[in-house]
Coordinates of C-alpha atoms and ligand atoms in Angstrom, one line a residue:
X1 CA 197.0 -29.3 -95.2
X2 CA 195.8 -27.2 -98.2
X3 CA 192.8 -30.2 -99.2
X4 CA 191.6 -30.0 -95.5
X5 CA 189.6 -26.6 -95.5
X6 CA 187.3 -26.4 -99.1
X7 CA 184.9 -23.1 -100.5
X8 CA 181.0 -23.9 -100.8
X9 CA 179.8 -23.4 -104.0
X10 CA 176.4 -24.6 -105.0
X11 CA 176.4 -27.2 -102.6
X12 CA 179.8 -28.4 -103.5
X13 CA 182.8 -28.3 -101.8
X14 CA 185.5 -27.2 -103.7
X15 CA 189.0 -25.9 -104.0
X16 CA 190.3 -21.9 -104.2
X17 CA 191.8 -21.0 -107.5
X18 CA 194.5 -20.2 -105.4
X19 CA 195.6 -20.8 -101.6
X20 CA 197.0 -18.6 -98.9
X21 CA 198.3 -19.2 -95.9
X22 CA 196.8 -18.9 -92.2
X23 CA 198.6 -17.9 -89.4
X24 CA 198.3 -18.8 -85.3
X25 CA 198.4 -15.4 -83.7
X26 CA 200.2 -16.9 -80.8
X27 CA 203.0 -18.1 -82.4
X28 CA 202.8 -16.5 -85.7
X29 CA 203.5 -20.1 -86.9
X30 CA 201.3 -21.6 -90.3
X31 CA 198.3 -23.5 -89.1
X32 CA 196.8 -24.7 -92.4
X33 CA 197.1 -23.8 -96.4
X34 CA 193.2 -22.4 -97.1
X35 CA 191.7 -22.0 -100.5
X36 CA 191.4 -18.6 -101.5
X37 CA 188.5 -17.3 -103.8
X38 CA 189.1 -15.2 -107.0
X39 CA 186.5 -13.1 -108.5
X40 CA 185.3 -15.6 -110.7
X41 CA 184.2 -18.0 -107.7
X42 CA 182.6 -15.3 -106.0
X43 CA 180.6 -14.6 -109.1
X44 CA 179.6 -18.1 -109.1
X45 CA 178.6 -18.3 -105.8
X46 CA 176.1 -15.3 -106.2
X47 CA 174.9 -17.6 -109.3
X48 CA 174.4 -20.5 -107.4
X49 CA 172.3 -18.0 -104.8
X50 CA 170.6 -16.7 -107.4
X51 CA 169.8 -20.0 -108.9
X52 CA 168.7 -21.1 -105.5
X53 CA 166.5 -18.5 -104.3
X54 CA 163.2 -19.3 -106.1
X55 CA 162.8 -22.3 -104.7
X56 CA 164.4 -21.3 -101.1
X57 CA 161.9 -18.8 -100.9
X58 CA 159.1 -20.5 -101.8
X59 CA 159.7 -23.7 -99.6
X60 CA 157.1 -23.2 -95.9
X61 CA 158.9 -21.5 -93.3
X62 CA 158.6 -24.9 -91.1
X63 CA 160.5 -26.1 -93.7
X64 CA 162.9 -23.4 -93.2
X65 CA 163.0 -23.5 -89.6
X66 CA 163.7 -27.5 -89.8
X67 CA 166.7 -26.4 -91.6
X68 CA 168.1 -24.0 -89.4
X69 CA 167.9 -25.8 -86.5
X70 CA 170.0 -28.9 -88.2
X71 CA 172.1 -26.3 -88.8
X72 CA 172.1 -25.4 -84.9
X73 CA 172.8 -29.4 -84.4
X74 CA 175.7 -29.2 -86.8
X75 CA 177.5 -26.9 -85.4
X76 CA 177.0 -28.7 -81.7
X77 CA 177.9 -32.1 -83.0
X78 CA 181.5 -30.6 -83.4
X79 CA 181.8 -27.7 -80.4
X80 CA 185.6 -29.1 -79.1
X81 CA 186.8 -29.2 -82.7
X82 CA 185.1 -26.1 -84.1
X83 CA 186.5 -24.6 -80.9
X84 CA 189.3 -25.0 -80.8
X85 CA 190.2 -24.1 -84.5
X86 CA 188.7 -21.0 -83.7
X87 CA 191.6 -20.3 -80.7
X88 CA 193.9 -21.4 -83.2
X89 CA 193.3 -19.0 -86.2
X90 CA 191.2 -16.1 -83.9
X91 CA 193.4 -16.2 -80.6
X92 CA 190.9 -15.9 -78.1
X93 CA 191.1 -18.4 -75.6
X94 CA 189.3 -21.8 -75.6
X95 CA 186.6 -21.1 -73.5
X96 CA 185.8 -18.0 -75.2
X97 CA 186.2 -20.2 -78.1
X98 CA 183.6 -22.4 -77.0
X99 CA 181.0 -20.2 -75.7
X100 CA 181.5 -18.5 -79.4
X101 CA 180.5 -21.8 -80.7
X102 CA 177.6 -22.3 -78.5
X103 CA 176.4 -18.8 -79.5
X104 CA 176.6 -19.5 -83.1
X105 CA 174.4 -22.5 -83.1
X106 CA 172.2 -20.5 -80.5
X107 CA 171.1 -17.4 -82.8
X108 CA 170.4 -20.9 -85.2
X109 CA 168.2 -22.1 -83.0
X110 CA 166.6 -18.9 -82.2
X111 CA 165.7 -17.8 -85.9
X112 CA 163.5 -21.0 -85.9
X113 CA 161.4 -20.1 -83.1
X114 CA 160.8 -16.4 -85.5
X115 CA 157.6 -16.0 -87.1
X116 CA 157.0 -13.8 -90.1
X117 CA 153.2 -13.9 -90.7
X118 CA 151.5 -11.4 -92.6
X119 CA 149.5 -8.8 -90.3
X120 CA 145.9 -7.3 -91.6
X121 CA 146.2 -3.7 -91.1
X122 CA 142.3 -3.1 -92.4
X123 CA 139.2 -5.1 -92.8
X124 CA 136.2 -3.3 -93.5
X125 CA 133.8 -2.8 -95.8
X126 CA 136.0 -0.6 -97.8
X127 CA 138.8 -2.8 -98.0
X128 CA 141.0 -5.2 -96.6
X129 CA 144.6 -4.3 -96.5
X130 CA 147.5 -7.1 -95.4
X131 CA 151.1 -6.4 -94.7
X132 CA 153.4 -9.0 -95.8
X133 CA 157.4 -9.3 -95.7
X134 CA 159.1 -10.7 -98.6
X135 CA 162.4 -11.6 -99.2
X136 CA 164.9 -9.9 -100.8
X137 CA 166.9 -12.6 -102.9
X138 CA 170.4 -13.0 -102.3
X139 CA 172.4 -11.4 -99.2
X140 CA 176.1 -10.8 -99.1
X141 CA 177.3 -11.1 -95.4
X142 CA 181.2 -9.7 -94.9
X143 CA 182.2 -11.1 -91.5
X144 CA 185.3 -9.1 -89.9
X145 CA 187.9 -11.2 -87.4
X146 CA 186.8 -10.5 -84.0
X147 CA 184.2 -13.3 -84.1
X148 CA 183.6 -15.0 -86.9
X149 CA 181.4 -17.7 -86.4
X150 CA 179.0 -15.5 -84.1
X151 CA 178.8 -12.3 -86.5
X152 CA 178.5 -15.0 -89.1
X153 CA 175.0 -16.2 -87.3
X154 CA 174.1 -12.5 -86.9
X155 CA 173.6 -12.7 -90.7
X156 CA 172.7 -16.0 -91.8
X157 CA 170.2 -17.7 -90.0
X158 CA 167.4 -14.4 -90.1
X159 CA 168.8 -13.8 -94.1
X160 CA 167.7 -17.9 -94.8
X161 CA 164.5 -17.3 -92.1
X162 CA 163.0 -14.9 -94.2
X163 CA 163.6 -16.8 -97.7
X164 CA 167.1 -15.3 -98.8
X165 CA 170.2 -17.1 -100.0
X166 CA 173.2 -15.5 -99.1
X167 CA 177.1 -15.7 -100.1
X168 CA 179.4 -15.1 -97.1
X169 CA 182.8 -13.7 -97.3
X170 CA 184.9 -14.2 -94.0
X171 CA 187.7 -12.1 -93.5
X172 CA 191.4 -13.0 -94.6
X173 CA 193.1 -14.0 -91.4
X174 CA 190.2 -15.6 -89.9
X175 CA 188.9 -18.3 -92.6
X176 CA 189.0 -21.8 -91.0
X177 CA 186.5 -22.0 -88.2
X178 CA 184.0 -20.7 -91.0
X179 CA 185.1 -23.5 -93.5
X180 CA 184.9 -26.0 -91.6
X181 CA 181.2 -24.3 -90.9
X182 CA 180.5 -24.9 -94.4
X183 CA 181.3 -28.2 -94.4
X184 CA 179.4 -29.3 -92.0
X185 CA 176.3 -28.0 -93.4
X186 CA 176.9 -28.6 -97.1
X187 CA 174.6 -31.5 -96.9
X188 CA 171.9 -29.7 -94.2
X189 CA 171.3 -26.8 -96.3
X190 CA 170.0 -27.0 -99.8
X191 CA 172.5 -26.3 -102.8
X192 CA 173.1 -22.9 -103.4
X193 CA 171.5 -21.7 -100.5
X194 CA 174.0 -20.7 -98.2
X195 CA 177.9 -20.3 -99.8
X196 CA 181.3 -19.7 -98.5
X197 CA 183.8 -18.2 -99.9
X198 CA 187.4 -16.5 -99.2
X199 CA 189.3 -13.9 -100.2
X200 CA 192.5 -12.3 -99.3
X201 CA 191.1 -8.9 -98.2
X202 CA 190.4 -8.3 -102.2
X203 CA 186.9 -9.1 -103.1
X204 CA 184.9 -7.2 -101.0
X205 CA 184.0 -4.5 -103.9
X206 CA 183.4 -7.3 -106.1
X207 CA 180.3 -8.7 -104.1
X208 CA 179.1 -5.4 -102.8
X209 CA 178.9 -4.0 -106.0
X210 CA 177.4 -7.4 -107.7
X211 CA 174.5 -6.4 -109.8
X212 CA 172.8 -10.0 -108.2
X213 CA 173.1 -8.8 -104.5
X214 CA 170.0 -7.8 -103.3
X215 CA 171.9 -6.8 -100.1
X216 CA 174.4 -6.4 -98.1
X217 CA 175.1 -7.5 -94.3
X218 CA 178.6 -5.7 -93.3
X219 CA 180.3 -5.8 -90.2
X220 CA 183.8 -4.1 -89.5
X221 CA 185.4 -0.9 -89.8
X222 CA 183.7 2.4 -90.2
X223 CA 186.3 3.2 -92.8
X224 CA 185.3 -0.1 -94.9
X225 CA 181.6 0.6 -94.4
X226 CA 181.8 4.0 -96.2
X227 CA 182.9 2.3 -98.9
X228 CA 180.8 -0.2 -98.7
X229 CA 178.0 2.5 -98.7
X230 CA 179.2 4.4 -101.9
X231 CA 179.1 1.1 -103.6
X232 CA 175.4 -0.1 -102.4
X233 CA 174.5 3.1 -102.9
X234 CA 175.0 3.0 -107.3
X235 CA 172.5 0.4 -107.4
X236 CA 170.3 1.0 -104.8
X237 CA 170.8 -2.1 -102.2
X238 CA 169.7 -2.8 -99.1
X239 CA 172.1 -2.5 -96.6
X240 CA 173.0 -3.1 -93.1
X241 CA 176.1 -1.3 -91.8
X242 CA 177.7 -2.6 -88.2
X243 CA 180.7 -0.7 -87.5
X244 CA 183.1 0.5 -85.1
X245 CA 182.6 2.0 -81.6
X246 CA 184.0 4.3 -79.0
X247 CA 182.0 3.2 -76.4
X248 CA 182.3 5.2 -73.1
X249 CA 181.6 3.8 -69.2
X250 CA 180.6 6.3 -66.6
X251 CA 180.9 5.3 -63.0
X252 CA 178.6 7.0 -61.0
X253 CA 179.8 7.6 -57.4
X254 CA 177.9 5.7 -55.7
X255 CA 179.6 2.8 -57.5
X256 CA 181.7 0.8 -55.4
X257 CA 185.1 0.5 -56.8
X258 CA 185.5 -2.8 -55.8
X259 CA 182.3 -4.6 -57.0
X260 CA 182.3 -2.8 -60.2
X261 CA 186.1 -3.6 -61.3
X262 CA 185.8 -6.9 -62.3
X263 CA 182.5 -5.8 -64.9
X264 CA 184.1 -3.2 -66.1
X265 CA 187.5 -5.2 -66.6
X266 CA 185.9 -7.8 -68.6
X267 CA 184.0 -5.7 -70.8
X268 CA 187.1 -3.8 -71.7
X269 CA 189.4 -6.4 -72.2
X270 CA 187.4 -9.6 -73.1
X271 CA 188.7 -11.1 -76.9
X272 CA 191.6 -8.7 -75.8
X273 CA 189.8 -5.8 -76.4
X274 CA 188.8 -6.3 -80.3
X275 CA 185.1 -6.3 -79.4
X276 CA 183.1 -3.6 -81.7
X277 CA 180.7 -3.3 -78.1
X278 CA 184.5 -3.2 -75.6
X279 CA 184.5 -0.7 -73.2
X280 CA 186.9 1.7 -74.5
X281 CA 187.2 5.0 -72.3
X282 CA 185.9 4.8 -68.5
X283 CA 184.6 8.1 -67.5
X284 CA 185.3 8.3 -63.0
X285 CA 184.3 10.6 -60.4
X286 CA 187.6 12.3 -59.1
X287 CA 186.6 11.4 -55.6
X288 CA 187.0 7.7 -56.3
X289 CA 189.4 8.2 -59.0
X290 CA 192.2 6.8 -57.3
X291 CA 190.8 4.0 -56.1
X292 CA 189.2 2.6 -59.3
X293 CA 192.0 3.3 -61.0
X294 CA 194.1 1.1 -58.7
X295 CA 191.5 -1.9 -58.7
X296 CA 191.7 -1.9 -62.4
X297 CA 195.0 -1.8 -62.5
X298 CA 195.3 -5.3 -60.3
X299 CA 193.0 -7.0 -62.1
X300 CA 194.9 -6.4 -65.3
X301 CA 198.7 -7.6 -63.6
X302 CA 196.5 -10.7 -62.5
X303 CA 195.0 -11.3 -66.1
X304 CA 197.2 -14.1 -67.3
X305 CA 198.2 -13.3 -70.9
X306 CA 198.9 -16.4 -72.9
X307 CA 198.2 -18.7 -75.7
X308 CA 194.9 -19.5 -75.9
X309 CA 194.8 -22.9 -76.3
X310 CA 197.0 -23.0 -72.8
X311 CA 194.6 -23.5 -69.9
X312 CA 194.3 -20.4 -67.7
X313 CA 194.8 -17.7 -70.5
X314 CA 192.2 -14.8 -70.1
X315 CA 194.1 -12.4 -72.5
X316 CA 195.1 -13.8 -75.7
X317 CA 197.0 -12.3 -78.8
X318 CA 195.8 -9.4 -81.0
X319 CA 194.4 -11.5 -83.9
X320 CA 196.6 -10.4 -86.8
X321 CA 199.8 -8.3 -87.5
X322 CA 197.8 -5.0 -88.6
X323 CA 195.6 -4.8 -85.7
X324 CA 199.2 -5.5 -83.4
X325 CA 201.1 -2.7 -84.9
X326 CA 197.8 -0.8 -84.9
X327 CA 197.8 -1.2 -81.0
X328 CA 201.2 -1.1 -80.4
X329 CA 201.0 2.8 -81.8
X330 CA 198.1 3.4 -78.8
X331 CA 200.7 1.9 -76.4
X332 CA 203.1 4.8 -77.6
X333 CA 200.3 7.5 -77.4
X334 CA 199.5 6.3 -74.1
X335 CA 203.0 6.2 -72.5
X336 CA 203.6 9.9 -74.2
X337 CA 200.1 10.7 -73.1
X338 CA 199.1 9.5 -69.9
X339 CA 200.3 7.5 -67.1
X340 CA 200.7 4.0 -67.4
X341 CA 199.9 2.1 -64.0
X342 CA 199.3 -1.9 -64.9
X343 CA 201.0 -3.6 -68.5
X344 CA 202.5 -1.2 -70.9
X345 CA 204.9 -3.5 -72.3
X346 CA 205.2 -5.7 -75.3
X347 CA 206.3 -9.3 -74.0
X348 CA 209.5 -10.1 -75.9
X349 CA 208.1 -13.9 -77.5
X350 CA 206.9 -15.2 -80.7
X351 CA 203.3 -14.1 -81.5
X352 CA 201.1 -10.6 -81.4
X353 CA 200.9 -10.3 -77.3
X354 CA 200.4 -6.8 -75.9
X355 CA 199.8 -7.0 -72.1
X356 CA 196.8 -5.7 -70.5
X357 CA 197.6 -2.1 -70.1
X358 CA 195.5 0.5 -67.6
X359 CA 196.1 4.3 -68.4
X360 CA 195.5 7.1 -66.0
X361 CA 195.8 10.9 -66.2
X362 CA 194.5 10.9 -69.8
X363 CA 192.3 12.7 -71.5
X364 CA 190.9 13.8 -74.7
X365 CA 192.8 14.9 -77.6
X366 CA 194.5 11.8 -77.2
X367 CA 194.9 8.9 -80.0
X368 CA 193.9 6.4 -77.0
X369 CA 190.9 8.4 -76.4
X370 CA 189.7 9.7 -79.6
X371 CA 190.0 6.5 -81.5
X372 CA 188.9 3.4 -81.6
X373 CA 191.8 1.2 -80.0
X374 CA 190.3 -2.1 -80.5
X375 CA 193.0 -3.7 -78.4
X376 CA 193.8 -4.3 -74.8
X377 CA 194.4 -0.6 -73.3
X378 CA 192.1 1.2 -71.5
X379 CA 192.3 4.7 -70.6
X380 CA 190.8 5.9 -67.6
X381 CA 189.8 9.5 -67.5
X382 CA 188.3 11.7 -64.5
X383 CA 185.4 14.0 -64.3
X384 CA 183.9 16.6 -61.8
X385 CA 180.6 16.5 -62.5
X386 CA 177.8 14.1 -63.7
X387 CA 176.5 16.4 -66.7
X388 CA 180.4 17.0 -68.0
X389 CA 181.0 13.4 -67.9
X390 CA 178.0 12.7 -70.1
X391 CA 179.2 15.5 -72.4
X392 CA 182.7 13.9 -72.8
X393 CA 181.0 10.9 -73.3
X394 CA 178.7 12.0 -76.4
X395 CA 181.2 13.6 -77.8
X396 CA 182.4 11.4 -80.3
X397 CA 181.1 10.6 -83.7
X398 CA 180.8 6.8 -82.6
X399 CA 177.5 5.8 -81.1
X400 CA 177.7 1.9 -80.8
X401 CA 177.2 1.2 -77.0
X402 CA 177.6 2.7 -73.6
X403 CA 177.7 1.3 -70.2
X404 CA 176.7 3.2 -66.6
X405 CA 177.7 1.5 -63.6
X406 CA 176.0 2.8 -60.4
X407 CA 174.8 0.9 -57.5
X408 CA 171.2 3.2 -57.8
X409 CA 169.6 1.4 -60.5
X410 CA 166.7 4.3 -61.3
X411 CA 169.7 7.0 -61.4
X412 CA 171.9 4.6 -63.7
X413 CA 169.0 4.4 -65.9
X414 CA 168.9 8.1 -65.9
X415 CA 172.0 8.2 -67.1
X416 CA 171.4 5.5 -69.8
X417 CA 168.5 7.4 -71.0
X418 CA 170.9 10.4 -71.7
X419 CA 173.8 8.7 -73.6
X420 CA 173.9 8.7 -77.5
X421 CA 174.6 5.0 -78.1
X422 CA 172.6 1.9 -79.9
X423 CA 172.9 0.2 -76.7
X424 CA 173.3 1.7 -73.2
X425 CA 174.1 -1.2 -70.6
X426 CA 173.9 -1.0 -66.6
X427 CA 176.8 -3.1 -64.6
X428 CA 177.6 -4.5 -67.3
X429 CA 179.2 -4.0 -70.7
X430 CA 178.5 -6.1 -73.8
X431 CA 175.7 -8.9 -73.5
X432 CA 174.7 -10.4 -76.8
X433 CA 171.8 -13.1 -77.2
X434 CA 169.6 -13.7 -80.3
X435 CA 166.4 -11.8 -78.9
X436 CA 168.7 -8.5 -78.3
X437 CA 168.4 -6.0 -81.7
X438 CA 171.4 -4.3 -82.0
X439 CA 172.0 -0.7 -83.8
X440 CA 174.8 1.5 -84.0
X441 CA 174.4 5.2 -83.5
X442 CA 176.1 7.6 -85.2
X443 CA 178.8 6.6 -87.5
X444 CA 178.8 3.2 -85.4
X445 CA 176.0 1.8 -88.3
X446 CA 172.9 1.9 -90.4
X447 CA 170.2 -0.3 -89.8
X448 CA 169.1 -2.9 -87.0
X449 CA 170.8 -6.8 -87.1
X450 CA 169.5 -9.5 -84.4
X451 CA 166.4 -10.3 -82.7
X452 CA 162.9 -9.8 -84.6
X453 CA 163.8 -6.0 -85.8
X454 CA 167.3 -7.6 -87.4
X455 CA 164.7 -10.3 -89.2
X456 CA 162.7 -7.3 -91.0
X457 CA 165.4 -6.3 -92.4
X458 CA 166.4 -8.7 -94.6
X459 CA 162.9 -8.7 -95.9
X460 CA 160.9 -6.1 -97.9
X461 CA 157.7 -4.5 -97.0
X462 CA 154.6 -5.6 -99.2
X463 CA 151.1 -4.2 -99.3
X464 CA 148.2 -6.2 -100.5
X465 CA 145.4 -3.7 -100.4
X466 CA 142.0 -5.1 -102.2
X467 CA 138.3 -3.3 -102.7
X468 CA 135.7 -4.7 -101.3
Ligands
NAD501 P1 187.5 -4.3 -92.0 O1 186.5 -3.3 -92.3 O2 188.9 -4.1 -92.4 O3 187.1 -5.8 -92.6 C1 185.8 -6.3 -92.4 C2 185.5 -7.2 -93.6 O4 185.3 -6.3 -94.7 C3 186.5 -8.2 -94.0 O5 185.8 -9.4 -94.4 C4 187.2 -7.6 -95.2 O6 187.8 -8.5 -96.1 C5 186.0 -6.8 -95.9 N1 186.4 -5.8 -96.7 C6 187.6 -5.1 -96.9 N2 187.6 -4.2 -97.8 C7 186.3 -4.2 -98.3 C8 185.6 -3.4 -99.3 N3 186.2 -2.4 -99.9 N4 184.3 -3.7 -99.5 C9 183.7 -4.7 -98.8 N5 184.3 -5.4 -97.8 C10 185.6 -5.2 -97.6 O7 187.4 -4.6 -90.4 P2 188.2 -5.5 -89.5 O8 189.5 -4.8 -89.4 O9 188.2 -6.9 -90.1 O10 187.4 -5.5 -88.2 C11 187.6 -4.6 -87.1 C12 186.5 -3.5 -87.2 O11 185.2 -4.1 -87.3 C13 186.5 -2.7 -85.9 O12 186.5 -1.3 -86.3 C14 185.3 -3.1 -85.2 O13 184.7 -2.1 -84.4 C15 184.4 -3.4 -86.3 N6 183.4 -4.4 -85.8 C16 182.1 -4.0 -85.6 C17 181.2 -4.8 -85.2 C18 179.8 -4.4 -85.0 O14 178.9 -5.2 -84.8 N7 179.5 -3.1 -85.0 C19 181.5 -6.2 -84.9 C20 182.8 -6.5 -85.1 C21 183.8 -5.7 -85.6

């Protein structure tokens, strides 16, 4: 299988200096050989950027557009196949798959309706002053393994919009869904204009701290980020950070236990949890503690845990070994910690399965609590009054989202208006579409990516101002 997946370099689609192997989280079984990149493929694929990006930026942006969009048809001429490589490799399950798919070719599709004209701040007799937005040359987007294809159109669609080129690096254990990406497109998108290329969790300094990056589009950990940052920082790139969350869910209590469940259940556990927006602590009145705990706790012995290419699955696998033995320590914590009322156990079968686990009588101070689990376990904590739980709720260095649940929509919004988070959702947690900017508070990111505000930043600022 190693000749099936190829890098794209400069157009071309080529072999790794090496290869390494890629695993199905469900069964821990080899699904295909992959080319890995070394250092000196990566350097030529920031050539073949740089190379490109005269002429990339300097083509009409109708031009552009007409590109991304048979990008956008790309992608849907092959939605079954694409999706289902992505259950195999990612472990989410197929119809998560496909609507990941769908997205990708979506925030495509959306970039070409963008427009970046330039806006005349003065014209008088003094002077007339226009604002245009350049681009910034060549982008390096590092995708984590959550989603690959989607964060991958986060970056690459607004990057090429704007008149960047841009070198992508998915992440080790999640390769294949965004190789066979680049192959479709290799012959859509101009040579050197968008490249692919893989790594074993080893090049990531390399490109950040290339002197031919103009700037960098991260996604993952906070701990990766800082590093990311020191690096960017030495020779002053641009930079977009979108890291890790904490997010917290207050129900008010009005909120009906029943009704809200199901909301809250998906946002916490959809992708099994290893969402960077998950619910990942759910603040409770104490009057209705009880009850929501319980209707939580059903939903999550009905969630079928499973393979994800096996129809009816809604929980799949953690996506690697790391991130299981990673949540398998928050099981512990939460066992020693709290008490555990649906899941808790770790099913004795090939693959990294963790069943959906609901935690009660927590609080904070805990590892469950504290950090970011990124993983199917939620803990549940209770609180007295509204103004507390919005304390215990800030109080974390995270500041990615937040959701409020509340059947009083002006109140919820209240709330929302209070709570230190990028995005604040209202019955509901975690809703992504291309128009949607998305920021991270806190330590949860630097900058803006998505929608028209995540465009700007890939492009820089220039002032034309001319006596008259
Ligand atoms: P990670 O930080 O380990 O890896 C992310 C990417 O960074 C991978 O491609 C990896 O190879 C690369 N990388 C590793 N070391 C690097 C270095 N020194 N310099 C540059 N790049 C390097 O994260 P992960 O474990 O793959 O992903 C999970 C984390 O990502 C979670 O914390 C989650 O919250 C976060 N995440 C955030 C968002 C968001 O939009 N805010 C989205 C998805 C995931």
């Amino acid at each position: 299988m190693s000749g099936e997946y190829k890098l794209l370099i400069d157009g071309k689609l080529v072999d790794g200096d090496s290869t390494m192997d890629v695993l199905n989280p469900a069964t821990e079984a080899r699904i295909a050989t992959c080319p890995r990149g070394s250092a000196r493929q990566l350097n030529e694929a920031v050539a073949a950027a740089k190379k490109a990006f005269p002429k990339w930026a300097n083509t009409s942006l109708d031009e552009r557009r007409k590109v991304l969009i048979r990008v956008a048809e790309a992608v849907e001429s092959r939605r079954e196949e694409m999706a289902r490589l992505l259950t195999s490799e990612q472990g989410k399950p197929l119809k998560e798959a496909q609507g990941e798919v769908d997205i990708t070719a979506s925030f495509f599709r959306h970039a070409a309706s963008l427009s970046l004209d330039p806006k005349v701040l003065e014209d008088s007799n003094a002077r007339r002053v226009e604002l245009h937005r350049r681009p910034l040359g060549v982008i390096a987007a590092i995708i984590p393994w959550n989603f690959p294809l989607m964060i991958t159109a986060f970056k690459v669609p607004l990057a090429l919009l704007a008149g960047n080129t841009i070198v992508v690096k998915p992440a080790a254990t999640t390769p294949l869904a965004t190789l066979m990406f680049g192959a479709l497109i290799a012959d859509v998108v101009p040579a050197g204009v968008i490249n692919i290329v893989t790594d074993a969790n080893d090049l990531g300094d390399v490109l950040t701290g290339h002197p031919d990056v103009a700037k960098v589009a991260f996604t993952g950990s906070s701990a990766t980020g800082l590093k990311v940052l020191g690096n960017v920082a030495k020779s002053m790139k641009r930079f977009t950070l979108e890291l890790g969350g904490n997010d917290p869910g207050i129900v008010l209590q009005d909120a009906n236990p029943k009704d809200v469940a199901p909301g809250i259940f998906q946002g916490a556990f959809f992708n099994t949890g290893q969402v960077c927006l998950a619910l990942k602590r759910l603040y409770v009145h104490e009057s209705q503690y009880d009850a929501m705990c319980d209707e939580l706790a059903k939903l999550a012995r009905e969630a079928v845990l499973g393979d994800g290419l096996q129809q009816g699955t809604v929980v799949g696998p953690l996506q690697n070994a790391t991130q299981y033995e990673k949540v398998k320590a928050y099981l512990s914590d939460a066992h020693a910690n709290g008490k555990v009322i649906a899941g808790g156990n770790v099913p004795d079968r090939p693959g990294y399965f963790i069943q959906p686990t609901i935690v009660k009588d927590i609080e904070e101070g805990t590892k469950l609590v504290d950090e970011e689990q990124f993983g199917p376990i939620l803990p549940i904590l209770k609180y007295r009054t509204l103004d507390e739980a919005i304390a215990r709720a800030n109080a974390t260095d995270y500041g990615l989202g937040a959701s409020v649940w509340s059947s009083d929509r002006a109140r919820a919004k209240e709330v929302a208006l209070k709570l230190e988070a990028g995005t604040v959702f209202i019955n509901k947690h975690a809703d992504i579409a291309p128009h949607i900017p998305q920021a991270g508070a806190k330590s949860s990111g630097l900058g803006v990516e998505i929608g028209e505000e995540g465009l700007l930043e890939y492009t820089q600022v220039q002032v034309v101002n001319e006596a008259l």
